[in-house]
Coordinates of C-alpha atoms and ligand atoms in Angstrom, one line a residue:
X1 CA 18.0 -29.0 18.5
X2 CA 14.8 -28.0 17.1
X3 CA 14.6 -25.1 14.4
X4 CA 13.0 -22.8 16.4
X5 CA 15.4 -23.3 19.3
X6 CA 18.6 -22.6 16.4
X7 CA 16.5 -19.6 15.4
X8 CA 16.3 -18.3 19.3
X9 CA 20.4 -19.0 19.9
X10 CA 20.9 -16.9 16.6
X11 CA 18.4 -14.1 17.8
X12 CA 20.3 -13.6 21.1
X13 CA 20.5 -10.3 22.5
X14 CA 16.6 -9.2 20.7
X15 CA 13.2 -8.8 22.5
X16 CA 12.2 -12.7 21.8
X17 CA 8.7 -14.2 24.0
X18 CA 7.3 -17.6 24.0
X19 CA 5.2 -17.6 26.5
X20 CA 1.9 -19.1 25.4
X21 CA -1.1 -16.5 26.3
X22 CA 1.2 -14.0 24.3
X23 CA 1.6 -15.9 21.4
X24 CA -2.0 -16.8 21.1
X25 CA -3.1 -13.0 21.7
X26 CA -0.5 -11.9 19.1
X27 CA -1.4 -14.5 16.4
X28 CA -5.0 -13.0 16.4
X29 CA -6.0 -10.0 14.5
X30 CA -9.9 -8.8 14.3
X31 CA -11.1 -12.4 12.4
X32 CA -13.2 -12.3 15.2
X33 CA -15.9 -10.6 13.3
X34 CA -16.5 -13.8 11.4
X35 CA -17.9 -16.7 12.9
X36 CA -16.5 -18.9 9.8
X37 CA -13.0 -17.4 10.5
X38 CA -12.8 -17.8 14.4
X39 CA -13.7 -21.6 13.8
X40 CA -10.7 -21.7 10.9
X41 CA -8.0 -20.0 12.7
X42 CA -9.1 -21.7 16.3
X43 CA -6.2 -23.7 16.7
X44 CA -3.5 -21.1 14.7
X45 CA -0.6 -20.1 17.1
X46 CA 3.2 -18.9 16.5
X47 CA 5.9 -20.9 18.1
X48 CA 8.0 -17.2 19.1
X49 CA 7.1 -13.6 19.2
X50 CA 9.9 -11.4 17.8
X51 CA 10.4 -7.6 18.1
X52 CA 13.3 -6.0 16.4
X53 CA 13.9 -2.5 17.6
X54 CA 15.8 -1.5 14.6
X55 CA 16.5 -2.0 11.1
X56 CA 20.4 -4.4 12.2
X57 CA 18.0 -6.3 14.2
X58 CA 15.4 -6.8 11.6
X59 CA 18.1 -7.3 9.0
X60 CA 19.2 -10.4 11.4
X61 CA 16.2 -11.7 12.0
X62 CA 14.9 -12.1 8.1
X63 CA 18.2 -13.8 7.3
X64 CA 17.9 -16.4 10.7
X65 CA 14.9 -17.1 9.7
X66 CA 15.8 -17.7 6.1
X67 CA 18.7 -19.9 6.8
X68 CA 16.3 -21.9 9.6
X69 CA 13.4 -22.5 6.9
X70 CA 11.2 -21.0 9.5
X71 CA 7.9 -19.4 8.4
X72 CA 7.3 -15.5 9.4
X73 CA 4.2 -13.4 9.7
X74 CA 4.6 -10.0 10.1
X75 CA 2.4 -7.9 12.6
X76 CA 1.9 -4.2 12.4
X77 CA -1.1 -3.4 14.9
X78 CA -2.8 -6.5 14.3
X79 CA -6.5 -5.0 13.6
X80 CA -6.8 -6.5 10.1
X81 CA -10.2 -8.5 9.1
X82 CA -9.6 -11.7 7.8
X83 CA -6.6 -13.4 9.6
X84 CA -3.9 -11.5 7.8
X85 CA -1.7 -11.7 10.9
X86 CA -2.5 -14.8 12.0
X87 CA 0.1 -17.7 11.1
X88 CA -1.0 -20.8 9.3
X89 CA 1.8 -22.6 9.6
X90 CA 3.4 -21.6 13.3
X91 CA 7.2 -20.5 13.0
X92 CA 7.5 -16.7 13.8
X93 CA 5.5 -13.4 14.6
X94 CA 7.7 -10.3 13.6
X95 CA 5.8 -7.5 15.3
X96 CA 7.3 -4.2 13.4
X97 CA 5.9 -1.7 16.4
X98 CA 9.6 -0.3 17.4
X99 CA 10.0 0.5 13.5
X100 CA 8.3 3.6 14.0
X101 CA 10.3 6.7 12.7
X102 CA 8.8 9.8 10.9
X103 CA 10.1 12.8 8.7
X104 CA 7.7 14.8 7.6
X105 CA 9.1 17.4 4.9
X106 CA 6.5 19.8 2.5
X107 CA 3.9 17.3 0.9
X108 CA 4.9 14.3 2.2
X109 CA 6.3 12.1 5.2
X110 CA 8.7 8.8 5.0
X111 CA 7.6 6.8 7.7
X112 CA 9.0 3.5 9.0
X113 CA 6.5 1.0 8.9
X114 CA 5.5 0.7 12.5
X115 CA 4.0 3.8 13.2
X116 CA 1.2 3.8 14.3
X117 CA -0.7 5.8 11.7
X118 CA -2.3 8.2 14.3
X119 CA 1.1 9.2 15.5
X120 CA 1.7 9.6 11.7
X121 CA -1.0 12.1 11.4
X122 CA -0.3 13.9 14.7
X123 CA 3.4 14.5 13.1
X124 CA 2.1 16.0 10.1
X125 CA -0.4 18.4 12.0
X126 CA 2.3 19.7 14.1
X127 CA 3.3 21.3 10.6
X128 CA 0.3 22.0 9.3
X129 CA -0.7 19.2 7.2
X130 CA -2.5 16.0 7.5
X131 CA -2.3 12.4 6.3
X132 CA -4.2 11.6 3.0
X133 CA -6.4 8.6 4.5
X134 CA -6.9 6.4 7.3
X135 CA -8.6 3.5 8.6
X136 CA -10.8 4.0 11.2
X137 CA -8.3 1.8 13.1
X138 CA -6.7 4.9 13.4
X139 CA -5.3 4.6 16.7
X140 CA -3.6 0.8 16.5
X141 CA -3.0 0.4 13.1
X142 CA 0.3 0.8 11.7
X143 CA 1.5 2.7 8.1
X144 CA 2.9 -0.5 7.3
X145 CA -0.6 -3.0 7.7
X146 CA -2.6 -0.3 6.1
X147 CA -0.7 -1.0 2.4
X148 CA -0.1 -4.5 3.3
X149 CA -3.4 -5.4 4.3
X150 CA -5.2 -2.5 3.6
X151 CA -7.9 -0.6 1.0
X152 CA -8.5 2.8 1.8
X153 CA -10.6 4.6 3.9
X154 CA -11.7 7.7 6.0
X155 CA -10.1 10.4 3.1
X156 CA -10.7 8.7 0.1
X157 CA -13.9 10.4 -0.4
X158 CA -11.2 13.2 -1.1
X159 CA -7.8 11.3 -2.1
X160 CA -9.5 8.1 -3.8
X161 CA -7.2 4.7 -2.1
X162 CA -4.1 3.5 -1.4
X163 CA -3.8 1.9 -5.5
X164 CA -4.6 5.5 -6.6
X165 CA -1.1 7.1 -8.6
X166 CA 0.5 9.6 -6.2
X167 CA -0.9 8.9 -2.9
X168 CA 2.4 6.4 -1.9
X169 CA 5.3 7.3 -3.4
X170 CA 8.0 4.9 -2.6
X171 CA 8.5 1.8 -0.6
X172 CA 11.4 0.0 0.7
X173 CA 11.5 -3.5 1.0
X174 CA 13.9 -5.9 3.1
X175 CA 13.5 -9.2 1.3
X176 CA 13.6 -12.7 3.4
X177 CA 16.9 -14.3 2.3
X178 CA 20.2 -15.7 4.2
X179 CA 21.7 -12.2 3.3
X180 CA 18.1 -9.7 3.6
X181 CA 18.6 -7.2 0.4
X182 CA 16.7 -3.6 0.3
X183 CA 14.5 -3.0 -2.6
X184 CA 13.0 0.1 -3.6
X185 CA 10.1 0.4 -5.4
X186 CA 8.0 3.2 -6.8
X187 CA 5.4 4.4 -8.6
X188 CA 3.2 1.0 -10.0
X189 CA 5.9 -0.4 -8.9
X190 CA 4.6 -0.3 -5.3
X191 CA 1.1 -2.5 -6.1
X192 CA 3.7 -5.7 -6.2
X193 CA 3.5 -5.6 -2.3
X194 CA 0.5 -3.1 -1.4
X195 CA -2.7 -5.7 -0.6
X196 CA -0.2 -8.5 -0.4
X197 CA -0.5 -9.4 3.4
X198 CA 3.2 -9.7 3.7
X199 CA 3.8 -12.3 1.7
X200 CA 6.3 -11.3 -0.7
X201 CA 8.7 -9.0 1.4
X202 CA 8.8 -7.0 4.3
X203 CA 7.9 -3.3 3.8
X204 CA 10.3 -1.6 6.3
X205 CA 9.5 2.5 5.1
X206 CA 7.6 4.1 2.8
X207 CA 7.0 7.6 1.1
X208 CA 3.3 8.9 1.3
X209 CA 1.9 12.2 0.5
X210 CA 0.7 14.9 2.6
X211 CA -2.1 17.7 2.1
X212 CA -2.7 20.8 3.6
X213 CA -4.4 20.1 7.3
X214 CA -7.8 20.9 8.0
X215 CA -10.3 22.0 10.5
X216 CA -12.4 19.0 10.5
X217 CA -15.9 19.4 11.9
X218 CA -17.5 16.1 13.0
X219 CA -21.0 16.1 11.7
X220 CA -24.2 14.1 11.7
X221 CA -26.8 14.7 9.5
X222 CA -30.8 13.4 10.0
X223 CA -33.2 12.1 7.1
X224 CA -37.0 11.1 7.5
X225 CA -36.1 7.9 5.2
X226 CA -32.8 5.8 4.1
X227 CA -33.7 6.1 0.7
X228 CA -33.4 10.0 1.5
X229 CA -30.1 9.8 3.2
X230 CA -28.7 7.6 0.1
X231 CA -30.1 10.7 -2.4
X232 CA -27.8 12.7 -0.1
X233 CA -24.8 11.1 -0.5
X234 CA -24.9 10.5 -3.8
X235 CA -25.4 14.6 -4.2
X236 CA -22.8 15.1 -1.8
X237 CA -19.8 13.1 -4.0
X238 CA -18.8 16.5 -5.2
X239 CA -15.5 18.0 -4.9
X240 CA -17.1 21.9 -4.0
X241 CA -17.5 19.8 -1.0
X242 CA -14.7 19.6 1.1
X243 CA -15.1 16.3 2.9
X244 CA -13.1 13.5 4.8
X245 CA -15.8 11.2 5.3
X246 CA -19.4 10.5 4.0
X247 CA -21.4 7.2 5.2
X248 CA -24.9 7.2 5.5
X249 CA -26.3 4.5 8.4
X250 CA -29.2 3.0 8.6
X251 CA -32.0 4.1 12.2
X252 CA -31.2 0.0 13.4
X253 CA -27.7 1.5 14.2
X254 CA -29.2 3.9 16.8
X255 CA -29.6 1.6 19.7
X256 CA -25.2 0.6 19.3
X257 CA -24.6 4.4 19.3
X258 CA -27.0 5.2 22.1
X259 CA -24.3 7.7 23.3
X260 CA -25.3 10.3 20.7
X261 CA -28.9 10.4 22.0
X262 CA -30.9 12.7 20.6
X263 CA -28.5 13.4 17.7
X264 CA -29.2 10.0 16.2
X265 CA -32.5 8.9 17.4
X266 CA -33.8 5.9 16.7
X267 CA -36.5 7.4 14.3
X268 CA -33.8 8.8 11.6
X269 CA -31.1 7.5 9.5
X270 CA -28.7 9.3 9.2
X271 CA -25.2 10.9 7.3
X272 CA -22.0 10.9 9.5
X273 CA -19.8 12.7 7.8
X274 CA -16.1 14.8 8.3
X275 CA -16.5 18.2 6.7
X276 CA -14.0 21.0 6.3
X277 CA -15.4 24.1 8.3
X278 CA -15.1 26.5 5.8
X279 CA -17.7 23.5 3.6
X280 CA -20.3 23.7 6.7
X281 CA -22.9 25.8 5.0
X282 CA -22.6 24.3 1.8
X283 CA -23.3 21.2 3.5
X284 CA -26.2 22.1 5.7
X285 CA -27.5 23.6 2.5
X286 CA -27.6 20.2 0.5
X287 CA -28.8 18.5 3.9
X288 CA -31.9 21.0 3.7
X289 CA -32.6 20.0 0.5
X290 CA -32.8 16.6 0.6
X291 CA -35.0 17.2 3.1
X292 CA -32.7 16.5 6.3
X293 CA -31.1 18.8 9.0
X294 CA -27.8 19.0 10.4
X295 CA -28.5 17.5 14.2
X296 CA -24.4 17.6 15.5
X297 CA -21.6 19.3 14.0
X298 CA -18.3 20.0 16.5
X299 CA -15.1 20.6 16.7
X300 CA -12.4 17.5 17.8
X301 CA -12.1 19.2 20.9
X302 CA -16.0 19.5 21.3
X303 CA -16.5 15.8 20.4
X304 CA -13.6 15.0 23.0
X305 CA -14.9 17.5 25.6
X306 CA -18.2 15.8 25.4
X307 CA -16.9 12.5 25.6
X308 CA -18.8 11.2 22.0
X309 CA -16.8 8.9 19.2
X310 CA -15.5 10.7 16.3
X311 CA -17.4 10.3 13.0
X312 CA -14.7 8.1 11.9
X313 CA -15.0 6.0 14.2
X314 CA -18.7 5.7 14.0
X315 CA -18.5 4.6 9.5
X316 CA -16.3 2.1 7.9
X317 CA -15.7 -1.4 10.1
X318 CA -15.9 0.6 13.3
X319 CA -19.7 -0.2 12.7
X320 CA -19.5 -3.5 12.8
X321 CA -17.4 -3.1 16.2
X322 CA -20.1 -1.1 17.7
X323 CA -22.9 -3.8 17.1
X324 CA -21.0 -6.4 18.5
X325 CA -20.8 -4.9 21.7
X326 CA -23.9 -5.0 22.4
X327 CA -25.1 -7.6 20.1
X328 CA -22.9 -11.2 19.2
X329 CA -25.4 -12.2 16.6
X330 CA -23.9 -10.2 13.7
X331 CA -21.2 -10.9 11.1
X332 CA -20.6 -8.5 8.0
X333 CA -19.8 -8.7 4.3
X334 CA -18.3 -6.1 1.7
X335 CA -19.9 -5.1 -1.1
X336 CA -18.9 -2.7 -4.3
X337 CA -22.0 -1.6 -6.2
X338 CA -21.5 -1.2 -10.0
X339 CA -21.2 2.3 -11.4
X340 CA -22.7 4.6 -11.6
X341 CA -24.0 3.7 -8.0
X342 CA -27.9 3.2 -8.4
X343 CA -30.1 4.3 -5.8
X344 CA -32.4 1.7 -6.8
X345 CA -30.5 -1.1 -7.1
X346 CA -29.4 -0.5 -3.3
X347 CA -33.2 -0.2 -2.1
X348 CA -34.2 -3.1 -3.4
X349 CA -31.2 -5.1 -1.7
X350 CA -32.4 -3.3 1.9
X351 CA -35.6 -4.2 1.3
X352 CA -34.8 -7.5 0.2
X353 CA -33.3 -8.6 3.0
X354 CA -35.3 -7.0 5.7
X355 CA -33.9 -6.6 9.3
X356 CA -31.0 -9.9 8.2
X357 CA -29.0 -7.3 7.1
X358 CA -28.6 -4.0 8.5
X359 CA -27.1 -1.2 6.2
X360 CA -24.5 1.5 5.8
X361 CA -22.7 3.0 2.7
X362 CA -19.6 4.7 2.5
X363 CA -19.1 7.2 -0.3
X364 CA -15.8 7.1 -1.7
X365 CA -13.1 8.4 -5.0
X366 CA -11.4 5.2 -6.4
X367 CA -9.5 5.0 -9.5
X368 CA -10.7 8.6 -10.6
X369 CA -14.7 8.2 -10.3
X370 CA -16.8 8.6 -7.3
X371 CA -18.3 5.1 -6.5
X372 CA -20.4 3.9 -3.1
X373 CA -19.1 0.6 -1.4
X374 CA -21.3 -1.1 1.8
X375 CA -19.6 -3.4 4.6
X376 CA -23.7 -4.1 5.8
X377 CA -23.9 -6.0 9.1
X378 CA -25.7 -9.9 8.5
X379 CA -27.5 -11.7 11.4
X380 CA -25.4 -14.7 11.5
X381 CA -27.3 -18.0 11.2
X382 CA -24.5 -20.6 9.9
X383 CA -22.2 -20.8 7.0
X384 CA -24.7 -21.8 4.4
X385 CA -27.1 -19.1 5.3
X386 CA -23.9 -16.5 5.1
X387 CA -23.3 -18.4 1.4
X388 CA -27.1 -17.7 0.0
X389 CA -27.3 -14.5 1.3
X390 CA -24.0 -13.6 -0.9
X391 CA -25.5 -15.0 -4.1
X392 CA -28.5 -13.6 -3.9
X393 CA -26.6 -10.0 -3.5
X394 CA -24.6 -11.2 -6.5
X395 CA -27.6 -12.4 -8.2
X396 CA -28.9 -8.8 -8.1
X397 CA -25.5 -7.4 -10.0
X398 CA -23.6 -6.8 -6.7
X399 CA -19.7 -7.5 -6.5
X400 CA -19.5 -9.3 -3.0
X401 CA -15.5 -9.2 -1.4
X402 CA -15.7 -12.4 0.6
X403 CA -14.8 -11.5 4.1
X404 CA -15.0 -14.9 5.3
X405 CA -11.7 -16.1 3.6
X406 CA -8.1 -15.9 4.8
X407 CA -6.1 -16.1 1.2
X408 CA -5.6 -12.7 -0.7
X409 CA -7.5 -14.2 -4.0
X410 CA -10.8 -15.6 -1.8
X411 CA -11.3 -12.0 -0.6
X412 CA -10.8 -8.6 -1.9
X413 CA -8.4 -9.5 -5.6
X414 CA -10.6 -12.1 -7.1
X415 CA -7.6 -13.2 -9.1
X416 CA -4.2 -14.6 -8.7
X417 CA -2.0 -11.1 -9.1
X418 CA 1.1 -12.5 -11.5
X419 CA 3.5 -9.3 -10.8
X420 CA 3.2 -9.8 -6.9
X421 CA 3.9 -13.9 -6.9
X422 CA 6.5 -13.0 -9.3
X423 CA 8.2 -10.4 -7.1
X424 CA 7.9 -13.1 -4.1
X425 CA 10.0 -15.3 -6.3
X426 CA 12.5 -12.2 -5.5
X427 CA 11.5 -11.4 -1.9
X428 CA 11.0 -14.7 -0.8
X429 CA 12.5 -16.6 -2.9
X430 CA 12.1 -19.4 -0.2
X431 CA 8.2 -19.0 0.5
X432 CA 8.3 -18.6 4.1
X433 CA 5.9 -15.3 4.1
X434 CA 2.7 -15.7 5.9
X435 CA 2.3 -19.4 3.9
X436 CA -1.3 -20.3 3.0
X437 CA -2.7 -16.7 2.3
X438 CA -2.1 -16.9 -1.3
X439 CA -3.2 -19.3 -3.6
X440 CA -0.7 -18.0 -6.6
X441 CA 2.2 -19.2 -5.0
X442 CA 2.9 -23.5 -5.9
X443 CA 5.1 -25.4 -3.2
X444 CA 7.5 -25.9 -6.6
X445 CA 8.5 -22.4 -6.1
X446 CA 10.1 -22.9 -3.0
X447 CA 13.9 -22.5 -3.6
X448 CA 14.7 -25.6 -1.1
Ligands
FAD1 P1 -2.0 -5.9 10.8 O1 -3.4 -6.4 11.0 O2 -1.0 -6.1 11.8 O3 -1.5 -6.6 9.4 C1 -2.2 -6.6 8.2 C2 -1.5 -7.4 7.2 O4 -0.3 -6.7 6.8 C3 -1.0 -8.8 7.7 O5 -1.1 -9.7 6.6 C4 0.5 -8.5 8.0 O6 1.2 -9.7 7.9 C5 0.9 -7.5 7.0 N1 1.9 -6.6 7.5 C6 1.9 -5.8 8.6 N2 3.1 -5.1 8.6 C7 3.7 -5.3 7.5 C8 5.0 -4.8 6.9 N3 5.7 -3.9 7.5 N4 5.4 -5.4 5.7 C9 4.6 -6.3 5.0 N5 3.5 -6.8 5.5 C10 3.0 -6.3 6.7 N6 -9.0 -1.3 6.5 C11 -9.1 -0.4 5.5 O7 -8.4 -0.5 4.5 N7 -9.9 0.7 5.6 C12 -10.7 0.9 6.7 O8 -11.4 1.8 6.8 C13 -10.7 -0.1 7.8 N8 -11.4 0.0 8.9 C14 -11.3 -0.9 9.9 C15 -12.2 -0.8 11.0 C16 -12.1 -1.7 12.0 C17 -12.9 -1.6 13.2 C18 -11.2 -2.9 11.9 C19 -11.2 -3.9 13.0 C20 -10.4 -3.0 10.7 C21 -10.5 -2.0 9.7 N9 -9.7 -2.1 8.6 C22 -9.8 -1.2 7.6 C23 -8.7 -3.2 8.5 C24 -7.3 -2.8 9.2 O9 -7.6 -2.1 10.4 C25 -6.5 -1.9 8.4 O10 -6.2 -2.4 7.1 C26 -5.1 -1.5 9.1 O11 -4.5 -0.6 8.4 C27 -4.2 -2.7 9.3 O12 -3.1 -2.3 10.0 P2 -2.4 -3.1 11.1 O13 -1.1 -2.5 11.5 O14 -3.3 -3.4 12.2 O15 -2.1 -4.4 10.3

């Protein structure tokens, strides 16, 4: 009997699927953006989709897959960039969806790892608070992908990211043994599995702080220049204002986000931003001058009522989306620009570049400082081109996050993080975890 057909005898009695169109869907995540990935992870398929609806059923499926050797890849909402969720090395999608419970007490929630994180927030405004940040996956993403493949987001321009000391608490851990074991971790604790796209344990709840909710008004501002719109933001990185979200987009977006007509006219750049009501005059006062004027500012309601994307989901990634709609000939790449952020120093890479790259910049609190960060859109010629086009930004003193790379090292952490391969050791202790997205774990490791 093959492994996989032990495993299914062993899982009897939970949600199991093997039909092939599922499996393929389900071992995809949003790769798709990069033309270098989609070629990669082409061929990259599970051999069973698993859903445990509770935490017995979970329990039973780390330890059959454990005692079968079989390799698992955990799944939250599957929205992730750069083939987090899909598996290298076939074995077993565990999609955590049904994991999904929520208490939310005075300043914080412990959430299950499933939920989505828009039913997160939704649980938190029913008692008058709100979620500390988000990506602008919002609506599909899960609490449990956001740390585990995550950054930060819409909210950090208030709460700084997910690293940041306070914003999780605790996390709880099921490790991937013959008998699963729960961990808890907290305070720095928690950066052994957050960014560690579930390699090194599976993060079944966590502890996250809550703040006071807002009225959030959903707001675009107008500037007769990018240059301009940058001076803005920069100005705006303030905390007198109160702000969820500040990105300033470049006029070439226009045509994708034709829907807001005359509110973002091809002729302007612009500021979308998320701004506390009662920080609406300060605002408009600061657009005025730099020179700009407020052209939209509404309620959720109003945005809903008029059938127009929230600023969120008009910043961050959700740009990227947009443009690809209408136009397949883009890819993107992430940048961090050294602090303090230089206005210069971004001009001269927009007009370096011309209309290859089309530009936005999110404005953002990391690690205590203000900084400014750009996921810009690039006209996708081949993989060579993509390659120049990322020295010459580093050429010019800009940190470039390769988003065409599946391991955790290749992208986002630069470096092989010790205290998270050392805590797989723990957690996996048989390296079965999404194999081939980190380079700091060495076959020798393997307990056979
Ligand atoms: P998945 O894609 O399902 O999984 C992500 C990784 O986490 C995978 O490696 C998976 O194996 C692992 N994982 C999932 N659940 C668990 C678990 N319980 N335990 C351990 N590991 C687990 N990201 C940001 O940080 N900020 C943004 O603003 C942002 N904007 C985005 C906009 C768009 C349009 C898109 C497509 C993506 C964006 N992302 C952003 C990336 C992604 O949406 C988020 O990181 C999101 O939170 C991932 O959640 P998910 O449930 O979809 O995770």
């Amino acid at each position: 009997m093959s492994r996989i057909a032990a495993l299914k005898q062993d899982l009897a009695g939970i949600e199991c699927h093997d039909d092939p169109a599922l499996l393929r869907s389900k071992s995809m995540d949003f790769h798709w953006y990069s033309p270098v990935l989609t070629e990669l992870l082409k061929d990259k398929t599970a051999d069973l989709l698993v859903v445990p609806k509770d935490m017995d059923e979970l329990g039973r499926v780390a330890a059959a897959c454990a005692r079968h050797r079989v390799p698992v890849t955990l799944r939250g909402g599957g929205t992730g960039n750069y083939g987090q969720c899909t598996p290298m090395e076939r074995g077993v999608i565990v999609e955590m969806l049904k994991l999904d419970g929520v208490a939310i007490h005075p300043g914080s929630a412990t959430v299950q790892t499933g939920c989505i994180i828009g039913r997160l927030e939704d649980a938190a405004r029913a008692t008058g608070q709100e979620i500390l940040m988000f990506p602008s996956t919002l609506t599909d993403a899960t609490i449990g992908g956001f740390i585990a493949g995550g950054f930060g987001g819409v909210g950090s321009i208030r709460h700084g990211v997910l690293k940041d000391p306070g914003n999780v608490t605790r996390i709880q851990v099921m490790t991937l043994e013959e008998e699963p074991r729960l961990i808890e971790l907290h305070g720095a604790d928690i950066q052994k599995v957050h960014h560690a796209y579930g390699t090194n344990g599976i993060i079944t709840e966590m502890d996250v702080r809550l703040a006071p909710a807002e009225d959030w008004r959903h707001v675009i501002a107008l500037f007769d220049g990018y240059e301009a719109a940058l001076r803005f933001g920069v100005a705006a990185m303030t905390p007198e204002l109160p702000l969820r979200l500040l990105s300033s987009i470049e006029r070439g977006f226009a045509p994708y986000y034709t829907q807001f007509g005359h509110h973002f006219p091809e002729t302007h750049d612009a500021v979308f931003a998320l701004v506390a009501a009662q920080g609406l005059a300060a605002f408009e006062a600061l657009v005025e001058q730099h020179g700009g004027r407020v052209s939209l500012a509404m309620t959720d309601a109003g945005i809903q009522a008029a059938g127009l994307l929230p600023a969120h989901e008009c910043a961050y990634n959700h740009t990227t989306l947009m443009a690809l709609k209408k136009d397949k000939a883009w890819t993107y790449m992430q940048l961090a620009f050294p602090q303090p952020f230089s206005i210069a120093q971004a001009m001269d890479l927009v007009q370096a570049f011309g209309h290859e790259i089309l530009w936005h910049h999110e404005f953002s609190l990391a690690y205590g400082s203000y900084g400014v960060f750009a996921i810009p859109l690039v006209s996708y010629f081949d993989a060579a081109r993509l390659v120049e086009v990322k020295e010459a930004i580093e050429a010019r003193g800009v940190n470039v996050f390769d988003a065409h790379v599946v391991t955790i090292e290749d992208g986002g952490m630069k470096t092989i993080d010790t205290a998270q391969i050392d805590f797989k050791k723990v957690a996996d202790p048989h390296g079965l975890m999404n194999p081939g997205k980190t380079r700091g774990w060495l076959p020798g490791y393997a307990v056979p």
